[in-house]
Amino acid sequence: MQNVITSAENLNFSLADIPSMPLPDRVLMVEPTYFSVDYVINPHMDNNVGSVDKEKAQTEWETIKRALAQIDIATHTLDGQEGLPDMVFCANQSLPFIDEDGKKQVFMSIMHAEQRKEEVPFIEQWFRQDGYEIHYLDESKIDDFEGCGDAIWHTGKKMLWGGYGYRSSVKAYKRIAETFDLPIIALELVDEAFYHLDTCLCVLDAQTALIYPGAFTDEGLKLINAVFDHVIEASEHEAKTLFACNATCPDGKNVIIQKGCTNVNSALRDAGFTVHEVDTGEYLKSGGSVFCMKQMVW
Ligand code: ARG
């Protein structure tokens, strides 16, 4: 089995061949105390510097935390850090994993933007005290890798989808695939408004994905359509303005998503998912929504 797959031609296995992996049942979140838009590192942040309503941001964050607790995910929270306004997007600093023997491991990220690099050690500390074995990428060989912003688990399977082009290098996936001994289907991202894979691909369950097609190459779309039986497509408006694809479906049944994604939400309901709408308006100003405001952990 090839480790990093970048073309449909090289897809030499089917999902049934991939070993199962337990779903994570805990979630890590970072308090939004110091969240704000202080700089511009993605197109969504443009014109939003200084515009975050702190009180609203706190309320929105608490609503997401409650929505996760309601679907029986145990929440762990970490303090935010002054001067690290994006640390609240805690999907980005790490990629956690559990192996067949139940050993918990994590790759720490190499953040693309200078402004976010100092977030990583704070997140690492949490994994360390929780008993995770910590892996690092070689910074002399790999430029960047932004954790679960770009590396997304295929629900219940020992397989990853890996986005590259803006915040993560395809080279990172080779090292991760070898260390965790799993295949990674790598997808090139081609629209800077969709700079992380979690802005344009949401794995809903083992058979179903929600995507924004305009963010991918033809080859990427071929790969997605080859693996998933059912692909729901978000419109440009719902994907770009409302971050529909940055939803999360931690249990393969309940989808927590930015409110107002009318077409996506009706497609989700038609496909049998339970939809929980939340407001992430303050975080959209920073180019993030539900998926990246939490990290699923074992
Ligand atoms: N302002 C943050 C950044 O540009 C937002 C990160 C959102 N995370 C995500 N996985 N989409 O890095």
CSV table of C-alpha atoms and ligand atoms in Angstrom, one decimal:
chain,number,residue,atom,x,y,z
A,1,MET,CA,0.0,0.0,0.0
A,2,GLN,CA,1.4,3.4,-1.0
A,3,ASN,CA,1.7,5.7,1.9
A,4,VAL,CA,1.0,9.1,0.4
A,5,ILE,CA,-1.5,9.1,-2.4
A,6,THR,CA,-1.7,12.2,-4.7
A,7,SER,CA,-3.5,10.8,-7.7
A,8,ALA,CA,-6.6,8.5,-8.3
A,9,GLU,CA,-4.3,6.3,-10.4
A,10,ASN,CA,-2.3,5.4,-7.3
A,11,LEU,CA,-5.4,4.6,-5.2
A,12,ASN,CA,-4.7,0.9,-4.9
A,13,PHE,CA,-7.0,0.0,-2.0
A,14,SER,CA,-10.6,0.3,-1.0
A,15,LEU,CA,-11.9,1.5,2.3
A,16,ALA,CA,-12.8,-2.0,3.4
A,17,ASP,CA,-9.0,-2.8,3.4
A,18,ILE,CA,-8.3,0.0,5.9
A,19,PRO,CA,-8.2,-1.1,9.6
A,20,SER,CA,-10.8,0.5,11.9
A,21,MET,CA,-9.8,3.1,14.5
A,22,PRO,CA,-11.9,4.1,17.5
A,23,LEU,CA,-13.5,7.5,17.3
A,24,PRO,CA,-12.0,10.1,19.7
A,25,ASP,CA,-14.5,10.8,22.6
A,26,ARG,CA,-12.9,13.8,24.2
A,27,VAL,CA,-12.3,17.3,23.0
A,28,LEU,CA,-9.8,20.0,23.8
A,29,MET,CA,-10.7,23.7,23.6
A,30,VAL,CA,-8.8,26.9,24.3
A,31,GLU,CA,-10.5,29.7,26.2
A,32,PRO,CA,-11.1,32.7,23.9
A,33,THR,CA,-10.0,35.3,26.5
A,34,TYR,CA,-7.3,36.7,24.2
A,35,PHE,CA,-9.0,35.9,20.9
A,36,SER,CA,-9.0,38.8,18.4
A,37,VAL,CA,-8.0,39.7,14.9
A,38,ASP,CA,-4.6,41.5,15.3
A,39,TYR,CA,-3.0,40.6,11.9
A,40,VAL,CA,-3.9,39.3,8.5
A,41,ILE,CA,-2.7,35.8,7.5
A,42,ASN,CA,-5.7,34.7,5.5
A,43,PRO,CA,-8.1,36.6,3.2
A,44,HIS,CA,-11.0,36.4,5.7
A,45,MET,CA,-9.0,38.5,8.2
A,46,ASP,CA,-8.6,41.4,5.8
A,47,ASN,CA,-10.6,44.4,7.0
A,48,ASN,CA,-11.4,42.7,10.3
A,49,VAL,CA,-8.4,43.8,12.4
A,50,GLY,CA,-9.7,45.1,15.7
A,51,SER,CA,-13.3,44.2,15.0
A,52,VAL,CA,-13.9,41.2,17.3
A,53,ASP,CA,-16.7,41.7,19.9
A,54,LYS,CA,-15.1,39.9,22.9
A,55,GLU,CA,-18.3,39.3,24.7
A,56,LYS,CA,-20.0,37.8,21.7
A,57,ALA,CA,-16.9,35.7,21.0
A,58,GLN,CA,-17.1,34.3,24.6
A,59,THR,CA,-20.8,33.4,24.2
A,60,GLU,CA,-20.3,31.8,20.8
A,61,TRP,CA,-17.4,29.7,22.2
A,62,GLU,CA,-19.5,28.5,25.1
A,63,THR,CA,-22.3,27.5,22.8
A,64,ILE,CA,-20.0,25.3,20.8
A,65,LYS,CA,-18.6,23.8,24.0
A,66,ARG,CA,-22.2,23.0,25.2
A,67,ALA,CA,-23.1,21.5,21.8
A,68,LEU,CA,-20.2,19.1,22.0
A,69,ALA,CA,-21.0,18.2,25.6
A,70,GLN,CA,-24.6,17.5,24.5
A,71,ILE,CA,-23.5,14.8,22.1
A,72,ASP,CA,-21.5,13.2,25.0
A,73,ILE,CA,-18.0,14.5,24.1
A,74,ALA,CA,-16.0,15.2,27.3
A,75,THR,CA,-14.6,18.7,27.1
A,76,HIS,CA,-11.1,19.8,28.4
A,77,THR,CA,-10.3,23.5,28.4
A,78,LEU,CA,-6.9,25.2,28.3
A,79,ASP,CA,-6.2,28.8,29.2
A,80,GLY,CA,-5.6,31.1,26.2
A,81,GLN,CA,-2.3,33.1,26.2
A,82,GLU,CA,-2.0,36.9,25.9
A,83,GLY,CA,-0.4,37.8,22.6
A,84,LEU,CA,-1.6,34.6,20.9
A,85,PRO,CA,-5.0,35.6,19.5
A,86,ASP,CA,-5.3,32.6,17.2
A,87,MET,CA,-4.6,30.0,19.8
A,88,VAL,CA,-8.3,29.4,20.2
A,89,PHE,CA,-8.2,27.6,16.9
A,90,CYS,CA,-6.7,24.6,18.6
A,91,ALA,CA,-7.2,22.1,15.7
A,92,ASN,CA,-4.1,23.6,14.2
A,93,GLN,CA,-1.1,23.0,16.5
A,94,SER,CA,-1.3,19.2,16.6
A,95,LEU,CA,-2.3,15.9,15.0
A,96,PRO,CA,-3.3,13.3,17.7
A,97,PHE,CA,-3.5,9.5,17.0
A,98,ILE,CA,-4.2,6.3,18.8
A,99,ASP,CA,-2.5,3.1,17.6
A,100,GLU,CA,-3.8,-0.6,17.7
A,101,ASP,CA,-2.4,-1.1,21.2
A,102,GLY,CA,-4.2,2.0,22.5
A,103,LYS,CA,-1.0,4.0,22.7
A,104,LYS,CA,-1.7,7.7,22.2
A,105,GLN,CA,0.7,9.7,20.1
A,106,VAL,CA,0.7,13.2,18.6
A,107,PHE,CA,2.6,15.1,15.9
A,108,MET,CA,3.2,18.7,16.9
A,109,SER,CA,2.8,21.3,14.1
A,110,ILE,CA,5.2,23.7,12.4
A,111,MET,CA,3.0,26.7,12.1
A,112,HIS,CA,3.2,28.5,8.7
A,113,ALA,CA,2.9,32.1,10.1
A,114,GLU,CA,5.4,33.5,12.5
A,115,GLN,CA,2.6,35.0,14.5
A,116,ARG,CA,1.3,31.5,15.5
A,117,LYS,CA,4.5,29.6,16.2
A,118,GLU,CA,4.5,30.2,20.0
A,119,GLU,CA,1.1,28.5,20.4
A,120,VAL,CA,2.5,25.1,19.8
A,121,PRO,CA,4.4,24.5,23.1
A,122,PHE,CA,1.3,25.4,25.2
A,123,ILE,CA,-0.7,22.7,23.3
A,124,GLU,CA,2.2,20.3,23.5
A,125,GLN,CA,2.2,20.7,27.3
A,126,TRP,CA,-1.4,19.4,27.5
A,127,PHE,CA,-0.6,16.3,25.4
A,128,ARG,CA,2.5,15.6,27.5
A,129,GLN,CA,0.6,15.7,30.8
A,130,ASP,CA,-2.2,13.6,29.3
A,131,GLY,CA,0.4,10.8,28.5
A,132,TYR,CA,0.8,11.2,24.8
A,133,GLU,CA,4.0,10.3,23.1
A,134,ILE,CA,5.2,13.4,21.2
A,135,HIS,CA,6.6,13.4,17.7
A,136,TYR,CA,8.2,16.4,15.9
A,137,LEU,CA,8.7,17.1,12.2
A,138,ASP,CA,12.2,18.0,11.1
A,139,GLU,CA,12.1,21.8,10.6
A,140,SER,CA,15.2,21.7,8.4
A,141,LYS,CA,13.3,19.5,5.9
A,142,ILE,CA,9.7,20.4,6.3
A,143,ASP,CA,8.5,24.1,6.0
A,144,ASP,CA,5.1,23.8,7.6
A,145,PHE,CA,2.3,21.6,8.8
A,146,GLU,CA,-0.8,22.9,10.6
A,147,GLY,CA,-2.1,19.8,12.3
A,148,CYS,CA,-5.8,18.9,12.0
A,149,GLY,CA,-6.4,22.1,10.0
A,150,ASP,CA,-5.0,20.2,7.1
A,151,ALA,CA,-4.9,16.5,8.3
A,152,ILE,CA,-8.4,15.1,8.7
A,153,TRP,CA,-9.3,11.6,9.9
A,154,HIS,CA,-11.5,9.5,7.8
A,155,THR,CA,-14.3,8.6,10.3
A,156,GLY,CA,-13.5,5.4,12.1
A,157,LYS,CA,-10.6,4.4,9.8
A,158,LYS,CA,-6.8,4.4,10.2
A,159,MET,CA,-6.5,6.8,7.3
A,160,LEU,CA,-6.0,10.5,6.8
A,161,TRP,CA,-6.9,13.2,4.3
A,162,GLY,CA,-4.1,15.7,4.0
A,163,GLY,CA,-4.4,19.2,2.5
A,164,TYR,CA,-1.4,21.0,1.2
A,165,GLY,CA,-0.4,24.2,-0.6
A,166,TYR,CA,-1.0,27.1,1.8
A,167,ARG,CA,-0.3,26.0,5.4
A,168,SER,CA,1.1,22.5,5.1
A,169,SER,CA,3.8,20.9,2.9
A,170,VAL,CA,3.1,17.6,1.2
A,171,LYS,CA,6.5,16.4,2.5
A,172,ALA,CA,5.1,16.4,6.0
A,173,TYR,CA,2.6,13.6,5.1
A,174,LYS,CA,5.4,11.2,4.1
A,175,ARG,CA,6.9,11.4,7.6
A,176,ILE,CA,3.5,11.2,9.3
A,177,ALA,CA,2.3,8.2,7.1
A,178,GLU,CA,5.5,6.3,7.9
A,179,THR,CA,5.5,7.0,11.7
A,180,PHE,CA,1.8,6.2,12.2
A,181,ASP,CA,1.9,3.5,9.5
A,182,LEU,CA,-1.2,4.6,7.6
A,183,PRO,CA,-2.2,5.9,4.2
A,184,ILE,CA,-2.7,9.6,3.6
A,185,ILE,CA,-4.7,10.9,0.6
A,186,ALA,CA,-3.1,14.2,-0.1
A,187,LEU,CA,-5.2,17.0,-1.7
A,188,GLU,CA,-3.7,20.1,-3.2
A,189,LEU,CA,-5.6,23.3,-2.3
A,190,VAL,CA,-5.9,25.9,-5.0
A,191,ASP,CA,-8.0,28.8,-3.7
A,192,GLU,CA,-6.5,30.9,-0.9
A,193,ALA,CA,-9.9,31.6,0.7
A,194,PHE,CA,-9.8,27.8,1.5
A,195,TYR,CA,-6.3,27.7,2.9
A,196,HIS,CA,-6.8,24.7,5.2
A,197,LEU,CA,-8.4,21.4,4.2
A,198,ASP,CA,-10.9,21.8,7.0
A,199,THR,CA,-12.4,24.9,5.2
A,200,CYS,CA,-13.4,22.8,2.2
A,201,LEU,CA,-13.7,19.1,3.3
A,202,CYS,CA,-15.8,17.9,6.2
A,203,VAL,CA,-15.7,14.1,6.7
A,204,LEU,CA,-19.2,13.3,8.0
A,205,ASP,CA,-19.0,9.5,8.3
A,206,ALA,CA,-17.1,6.7,6.6
A,207,GLN,CA,-19.2,7.1,3.4
A,208,THR,CA,-20.2,10.7,3.3
A,209,ALA,CA,-18.3,14.0,2.9
A,210,LEU,CA,-19.2,17.7,2.6
A,211,ILE,CA,-17.0,19.6,0.2
A,212,TYR,CA,-16.5,22.9,-1.6
A,213,PRO,CA,-15.4,21.6,-5.1
A,214,GLY,CA,-13.8,25.0,-6.2
A,215,ALA,CA,-11.0,24.6,-3.6
A,216,PHE,CA,-9.6,21.4,-5.2
A,217,THR,CA,-7.8,20.3,-8.4
A,218,ASP,CA,-9.6,17.8,-10.8
A,219,GLU,CA,-7.3,15.1,-9.4
A,220,GLY,CA,-8.3,16.0,-5.8
A,221,LEU,CA,-12.0,15.8,-6.8
A,222,LYS,CA,-11.4,12.4,-8.4
A,223,LEU,CA,-9.8,11.1,-5.2
A,224,ILE,CA,-12.7,12.4,-3.0
A,225,ASN,CA,-15.3,10.9,-5.3
A,226,ALA,CA,-13.5,7.6,-5.6
A,227,VAL,CA,-13.5,7.1,-1.8
A,228,PHE,CA,-16.8,8.5,-0.6
A,229,ASP,CA,-20.1,7.1,-1.8
A,230,HIS,CA,-22.0,10.3,-1.1
A,231,VAL,CA,-20.5,13.8,-1.6
A,232,ILE,CA,-22.5,16.8,-0.6
A,233,GLU,CA,-21.4,20.0,-2.3
A,234,ALA,CA,-21.6,23.4,-0.6
A,235,SER,CA,-22.3,26.5,-2.7
A,236,GLU,CA,-19.6,29.2,-2.8
A,237,HIS,CA,-21.7,31.4,-0.6
A,238,GLU,CA,-22.2,28.8,2.2
A,239,ALA,CA,-18.6,27.6,1.9
A,240,LYS,CA,-16.8,30.9,1.7
A,241,THR,CA,-19.0,33.3,3.8
A,242,LEU,CA,-20.5,30.8,6.3
A,243,PHE,CA,-17.7,28.2,6.4
A,244,ALA,CA,-20.2,25.4,5.9
A,245,CYS,CA,-17.4,22.8,5.4
A,246,ASN,CA,-15.8,23.8,8.7
A,247,ALA,CA,-18.6,21.9,10.5
A,248,THR,CA,-17.8,19.0,12.7
A,249,CYS,CA,-19.4,15.5,13.0
A,250,PRO,CA,-17.4,13.8,15.7
A,251,ASP,CA,-19.7,10.8,16.1
A,252,GLY,CA,-20.8,10.3,12.4
A,253,LYS,CA,-24.3,11.4,13.3
A,254,ASN,CA,-24.5,14.9,14.8
A,255,VAL,CA,-23.2,17.8,12.8
A,256,ILE,CA,-22.4,21.1,14.5
A,257,ILE,CA,-22.3,23.8,11.9
A,258,GLN,CA,-22.4,27.6,11.5
A,259,LYS,CA,-26.1,28.7,11.4
A,260,GLY,CA,-27.7,29.8,8.1
A,261,CYS,CA,-26.1,27.2,5.8
A,262,THR,CA,-29.6,26.5,4.4
A,263,ASN,CA,-28.8,24.3,1.4
A,264,VAL,CA,-26.1,22.3,3.1
A,265,ASN,CA,-28.2,21.8,6.2
A,266,SER,CA,-31.2,20.5,4.2
A,267,ALA,CA,-28.8,18.1,2.3
A,268,LEU,CA,-27.4,17.0,5.7
A,269,ARG,CA,-30.9,16.3,7.0
A,270,ASP,CA,-31.9,14.4,3.9
A,271,ALA,CA,-28.8,12.2,4.3
A,272,GLY,CA,-29.9,11.4,7.9
A,273,PHE,CA,-27.6,13.6,10.0
A,274,THR,CA,-28.9,15.6,13.0
A,275,VAL,CA,-27.9,19.3,12.5
A,276,HIS,CA,-27.0,21.6,15.4
A,277,GLU,CA,-26.7,25.2,14.2
A,278,VAL,CA,-24.4,27.6,16.2
A,279,ASP,CA,-23.3,31.1,15.6
A,280,THR,CA,-19.5,31.5,15.0
A,281,GLY,CA,-19.8,35.0,13.5
A,282,GLU,CA,-16.9,36.5,15.5
A,283,TYR,CA,-14.6,33.6,14.5
A,284,LEU,CA,-15.5,33.8,10.8
A,285,LYS,CA,-13.8,37.2,10.9
A,286,SER,CA,-10.6,35.4,11.6
A,287,GLY,CA,-11.2,32.7,9.0
A,288,GLY,CA,-12.3,29.9,11.3
A,289,SER,CA,-15.5,28.2,12.5
A,290,VAL,CA,-16.5,25.1,14.5
A,291,PHE,CA,-14.1,22.5,13.3
A,292,CYS,CA,-10.9,24.4,14.0
A,293,MET,CA,-12.1,25.7,17.4
A,294,LYS,CA,-11.6,22.3,18.9
A,295,GLN,CA,-9.3,19.3,18.8
A,296,MET,CA,-10.7,15.8,19.1
A,297,VAL,CA,-8.5,13.6,21.4
A,298,TRP,CA,-8.5,10.1,22.7
B,1,ARG,N1,-6.8,33.2,11.9
B,1,ARG,C1,-6.4,31.8,11.9
B,1,ARG,C2,-5.3,31.5,10.9
B,1,ARG,O1,-5.3,32.1,9.8
B,1,ARG,C3,-7.6,30.9,11.7
B,1,ARG,C4,-7.4,29.4,11.7
B,1,ARG,C5,-8.6,28.7,11.5
B,1,ARG,N2,-8.3,27.3,11.5
B,1,ARG,C6,-8.7,26.4,10.6
B,1,ARG,N3,-8.3,25.2,10.7
B,1,ARG,N4,-9.4,26.7,9.5
B,1,ARG,O2,-4.4,30.7,11.1
